[in-house]
Every structure is written in C-alpha cells, then in structure tokens.
PDB file of C-alpha atoms in Angstrom:
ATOM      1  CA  UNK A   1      11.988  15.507   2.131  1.00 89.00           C
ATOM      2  CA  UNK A   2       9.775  12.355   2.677  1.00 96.00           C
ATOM      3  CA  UNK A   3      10.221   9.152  -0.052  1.00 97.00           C
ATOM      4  CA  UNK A   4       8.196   6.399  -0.337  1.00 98.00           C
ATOM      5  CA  UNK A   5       9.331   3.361  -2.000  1.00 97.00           C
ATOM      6  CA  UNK A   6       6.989   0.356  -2.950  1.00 97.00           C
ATOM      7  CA  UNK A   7       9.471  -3.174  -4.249  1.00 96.00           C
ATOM      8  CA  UNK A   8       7.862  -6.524  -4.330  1.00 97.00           C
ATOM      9  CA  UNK A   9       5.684  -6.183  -7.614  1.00 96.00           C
ATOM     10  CA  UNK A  10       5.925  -8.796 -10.699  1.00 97.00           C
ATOM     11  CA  UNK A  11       4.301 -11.659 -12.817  1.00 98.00           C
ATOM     12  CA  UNK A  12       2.807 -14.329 -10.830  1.00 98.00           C
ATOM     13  CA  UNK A  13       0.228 -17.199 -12.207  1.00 98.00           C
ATOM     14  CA  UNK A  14      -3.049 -17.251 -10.966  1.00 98.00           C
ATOM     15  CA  UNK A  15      -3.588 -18.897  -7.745  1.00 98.00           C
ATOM     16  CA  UNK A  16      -0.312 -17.723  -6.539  1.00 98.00           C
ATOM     17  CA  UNK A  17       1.278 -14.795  -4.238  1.00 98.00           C
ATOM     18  CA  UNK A  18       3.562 -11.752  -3.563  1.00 98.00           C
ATOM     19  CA  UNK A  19       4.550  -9.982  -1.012  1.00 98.00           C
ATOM     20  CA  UNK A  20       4.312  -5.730  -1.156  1.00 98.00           C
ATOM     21  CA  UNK A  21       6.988  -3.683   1.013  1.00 98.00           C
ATOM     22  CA  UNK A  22       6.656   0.188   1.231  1.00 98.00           C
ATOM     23  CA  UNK A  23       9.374   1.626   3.368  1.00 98.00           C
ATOM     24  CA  UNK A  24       8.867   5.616   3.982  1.00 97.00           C
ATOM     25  CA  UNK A  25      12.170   7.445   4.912  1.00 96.00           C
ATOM     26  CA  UNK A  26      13.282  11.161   5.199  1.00 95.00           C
ATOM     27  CA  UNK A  27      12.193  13.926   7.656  1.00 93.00           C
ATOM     28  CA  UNK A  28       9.401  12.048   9.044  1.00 94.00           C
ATOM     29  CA  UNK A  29       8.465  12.748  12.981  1.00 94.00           C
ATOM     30  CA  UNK A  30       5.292  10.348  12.764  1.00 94.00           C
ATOM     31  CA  UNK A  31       2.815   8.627  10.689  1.00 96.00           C
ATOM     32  CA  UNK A  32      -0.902   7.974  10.948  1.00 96.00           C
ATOM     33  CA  UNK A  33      -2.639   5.356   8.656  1.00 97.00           C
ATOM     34  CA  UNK A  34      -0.868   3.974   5.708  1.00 98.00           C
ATOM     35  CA  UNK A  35      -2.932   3.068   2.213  1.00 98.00           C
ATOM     36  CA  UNK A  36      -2.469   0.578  -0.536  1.00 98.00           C
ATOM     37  CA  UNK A  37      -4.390   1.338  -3.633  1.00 98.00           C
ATOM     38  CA  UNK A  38      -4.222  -0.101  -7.005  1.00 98.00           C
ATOM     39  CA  UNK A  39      -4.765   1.348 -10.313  1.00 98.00           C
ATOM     40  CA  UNK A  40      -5.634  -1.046 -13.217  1.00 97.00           C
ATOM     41  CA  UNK A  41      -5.229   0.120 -16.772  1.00 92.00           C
ATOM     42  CA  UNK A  42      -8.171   2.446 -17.780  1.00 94.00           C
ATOM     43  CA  UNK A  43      -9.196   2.555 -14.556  1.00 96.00           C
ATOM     44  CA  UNK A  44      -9.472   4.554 -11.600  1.00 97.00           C
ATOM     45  CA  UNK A  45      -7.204   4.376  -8.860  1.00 97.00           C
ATOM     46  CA  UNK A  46      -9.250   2.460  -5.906  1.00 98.00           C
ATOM     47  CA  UNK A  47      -8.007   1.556  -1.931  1.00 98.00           C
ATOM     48  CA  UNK A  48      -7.030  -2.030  -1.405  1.00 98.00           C
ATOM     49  CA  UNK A  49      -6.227  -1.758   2.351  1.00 98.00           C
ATOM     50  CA  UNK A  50      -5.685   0.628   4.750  1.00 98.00           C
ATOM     51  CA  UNK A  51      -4.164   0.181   8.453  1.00 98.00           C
ATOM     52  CA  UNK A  52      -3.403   2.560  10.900  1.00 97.00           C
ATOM     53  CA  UNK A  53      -1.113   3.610  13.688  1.00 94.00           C
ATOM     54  CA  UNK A  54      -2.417   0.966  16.192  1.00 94.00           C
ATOM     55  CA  UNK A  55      -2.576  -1.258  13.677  1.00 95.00           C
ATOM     56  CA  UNK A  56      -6.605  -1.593  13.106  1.00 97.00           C
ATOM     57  CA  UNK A  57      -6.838  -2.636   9.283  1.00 98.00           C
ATOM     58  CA  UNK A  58      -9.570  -2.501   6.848  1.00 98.00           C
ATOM     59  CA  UNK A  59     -10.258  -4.336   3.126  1.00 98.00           C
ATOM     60  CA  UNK A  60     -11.803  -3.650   0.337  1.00 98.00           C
ATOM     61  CA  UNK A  61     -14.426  -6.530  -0.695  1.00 98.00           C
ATOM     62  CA  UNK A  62     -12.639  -7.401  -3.465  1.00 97.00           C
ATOM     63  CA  UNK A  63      -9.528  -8.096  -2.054  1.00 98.00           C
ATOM     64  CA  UNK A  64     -10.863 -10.184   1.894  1.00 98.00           C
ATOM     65  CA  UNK A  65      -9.203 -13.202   2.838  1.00 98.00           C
ATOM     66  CA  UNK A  66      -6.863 -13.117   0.533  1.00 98.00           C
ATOM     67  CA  UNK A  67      -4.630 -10.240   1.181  1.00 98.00           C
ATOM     68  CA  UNK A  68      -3.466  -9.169   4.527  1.00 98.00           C
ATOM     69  CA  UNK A  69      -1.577  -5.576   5.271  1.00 98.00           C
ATOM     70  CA  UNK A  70       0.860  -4.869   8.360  1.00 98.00           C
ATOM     71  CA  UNK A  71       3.261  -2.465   9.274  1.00 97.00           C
ATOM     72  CA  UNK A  72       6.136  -1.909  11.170  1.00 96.00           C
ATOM     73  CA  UNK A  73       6.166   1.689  12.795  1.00 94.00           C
ATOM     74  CA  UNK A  74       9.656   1.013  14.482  1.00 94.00           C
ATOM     75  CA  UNK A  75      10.740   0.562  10.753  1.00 96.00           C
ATOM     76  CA  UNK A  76       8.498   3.221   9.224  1.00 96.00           C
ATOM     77  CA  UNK A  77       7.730   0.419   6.997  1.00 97.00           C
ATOM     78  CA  UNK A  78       4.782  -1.360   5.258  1.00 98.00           C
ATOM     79  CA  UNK A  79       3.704  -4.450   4.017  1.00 98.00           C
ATOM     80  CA  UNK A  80       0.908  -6.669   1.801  1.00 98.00           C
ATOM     81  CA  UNK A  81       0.602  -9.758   1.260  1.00 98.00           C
ATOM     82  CA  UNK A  82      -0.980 -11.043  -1.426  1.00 98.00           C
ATOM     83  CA  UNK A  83      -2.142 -14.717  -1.933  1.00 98.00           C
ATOM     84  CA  UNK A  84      -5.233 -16.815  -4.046  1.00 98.00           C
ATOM     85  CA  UNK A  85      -4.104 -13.649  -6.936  1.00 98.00           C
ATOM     86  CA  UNK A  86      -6.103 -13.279  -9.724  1.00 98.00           C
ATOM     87  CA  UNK A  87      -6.247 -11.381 -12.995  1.00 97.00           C
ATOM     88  CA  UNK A  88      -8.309  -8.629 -11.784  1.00 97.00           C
ATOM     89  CA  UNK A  89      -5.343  -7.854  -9.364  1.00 98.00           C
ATOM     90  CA  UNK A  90      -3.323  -6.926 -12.206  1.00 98.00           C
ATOM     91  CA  UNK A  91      -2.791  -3.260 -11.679  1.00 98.00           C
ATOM     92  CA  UNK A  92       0.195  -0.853 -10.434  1.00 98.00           C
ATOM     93  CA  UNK A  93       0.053  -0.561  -6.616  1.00 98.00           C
ATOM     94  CA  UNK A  94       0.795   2.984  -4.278  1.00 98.00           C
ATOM     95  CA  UNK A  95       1.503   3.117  -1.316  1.00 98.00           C
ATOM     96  CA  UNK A  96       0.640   5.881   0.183  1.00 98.00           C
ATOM     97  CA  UNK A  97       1.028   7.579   4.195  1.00 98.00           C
ATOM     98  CA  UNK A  98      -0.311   9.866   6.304  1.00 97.00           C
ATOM     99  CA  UNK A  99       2.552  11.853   8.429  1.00 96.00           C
ATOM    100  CA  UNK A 100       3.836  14.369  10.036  1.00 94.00           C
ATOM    101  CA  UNK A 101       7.344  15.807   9.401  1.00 93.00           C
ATOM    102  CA  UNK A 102       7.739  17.617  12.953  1.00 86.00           C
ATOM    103  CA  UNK A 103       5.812  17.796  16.062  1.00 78.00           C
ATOM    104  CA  UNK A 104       3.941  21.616  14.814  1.00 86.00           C
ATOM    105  CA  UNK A 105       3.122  20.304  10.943  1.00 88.00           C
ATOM    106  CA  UNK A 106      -0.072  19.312   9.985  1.00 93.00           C
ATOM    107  CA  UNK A 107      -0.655  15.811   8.413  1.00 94.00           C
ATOM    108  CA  UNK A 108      -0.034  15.410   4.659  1.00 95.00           C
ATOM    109  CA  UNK A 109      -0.324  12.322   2.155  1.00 97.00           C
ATOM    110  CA  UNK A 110       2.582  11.146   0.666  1.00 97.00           C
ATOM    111  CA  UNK A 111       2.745   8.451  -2.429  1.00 98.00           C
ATOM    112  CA  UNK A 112       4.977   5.995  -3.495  1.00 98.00           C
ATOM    113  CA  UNK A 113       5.923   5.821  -7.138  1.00 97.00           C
ATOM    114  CA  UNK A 114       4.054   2.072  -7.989  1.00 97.00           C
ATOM    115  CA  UNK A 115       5.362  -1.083  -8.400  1.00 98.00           C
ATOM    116  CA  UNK A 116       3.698  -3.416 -11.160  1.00 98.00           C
ATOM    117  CA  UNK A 117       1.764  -6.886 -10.445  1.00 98.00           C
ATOM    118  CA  UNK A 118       1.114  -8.424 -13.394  1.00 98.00           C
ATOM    119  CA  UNK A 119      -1.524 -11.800 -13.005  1.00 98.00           C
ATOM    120  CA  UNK A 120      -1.550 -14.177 -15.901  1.00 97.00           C
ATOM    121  CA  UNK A 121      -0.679 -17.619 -17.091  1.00 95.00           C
TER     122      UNK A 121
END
C-alpha cells in the first residue's frame, strides 16, 4: 500500500506565497520523477512541475520564476514553493510519483488526494 499526502494548501493574497509538501509512505522500494499538477475549477488537470530522481526539474511557462520544486529522496518527500501567487494559481494541487514497490515491479503512478490554494484579496 503506497499513500501520498499533499499539506501546505490555503488562502493567500496576491503577491504572496506557500509552501507545498507531499510526503509518499508505504511499501515503496524506489521512486522515479515526482509531478505537481493543478486542477482549476472547470478545468483540466495540467503539470506545474516535475523533478526527477537526480533532481533535474522542469516548469510549466506559466508557473517560471516563481515557483521552485525539490525533493528529498532520503525522506521520500516532496516539496513546492510557491511565491509572486496569483489568481490564476487558484486550483487544487496533486502530487503525484512514479515508483516502484520492490526491486521486480514495474513503475506505477501514484496520486495524492489535493490540497486547496485559494488566491484572492
């Protein structure tokens, strides 16, 4: 059993920040890249950042400069910071990770469950 559990989210002013975690715990023997995406209402569900094992990380456009992912793989863990927000970042946010749960399985994506971030004055 692998979880996935996003915490940071909430109601910020534009202009300011927040800080994602995703920590990924349960029968896990290794993971490969790990995703944010974001899913604003009536939307579709797009990729915000990705970064993977040895830590290379990619943006989307939208999102460059201002946010920055990292991870800790000692920790199985996950982060994004999120600064200069604005209301088009309002949206739930996944995480979501690539991994293996022995040394013979084959790599599968698990997801978080979301965690709100709400931008307005």
């Amino acid at each position: 059993q692998v979880q996935l559990v996003e915490s940071g989210g909430g109601l910020v002013q534009p202009g300011g920040s927040l800080r994602l975690s995703c920590a990924a715990s349960g029968s896990i023997f290794s993971i490969n890249a790990m995703y944010w995406y974001r899913q604003a209402p009536g939307k579709q569900r797009e990729l915000v950042a990705f970064i993977t094992s040895g830590g290379s990380t990619n943006y989307a456009e939208s999102v460059k400069g201002r946010f920055s992912i990292s991870r800790d793989n000692g920790k199985n863990t996950m982060a994004l910071q999120m600064n200069s927000l604005k209301p088009e970042d309002t949206a739930v946010y996944y995480c979501n990770a690539l991994l293996t749960t022995s040394d013979h399985s084959p790599l599968r994506s698990y997801w978080g469950q979301g965690t709100q971030v709400t931008v307005s004055s």
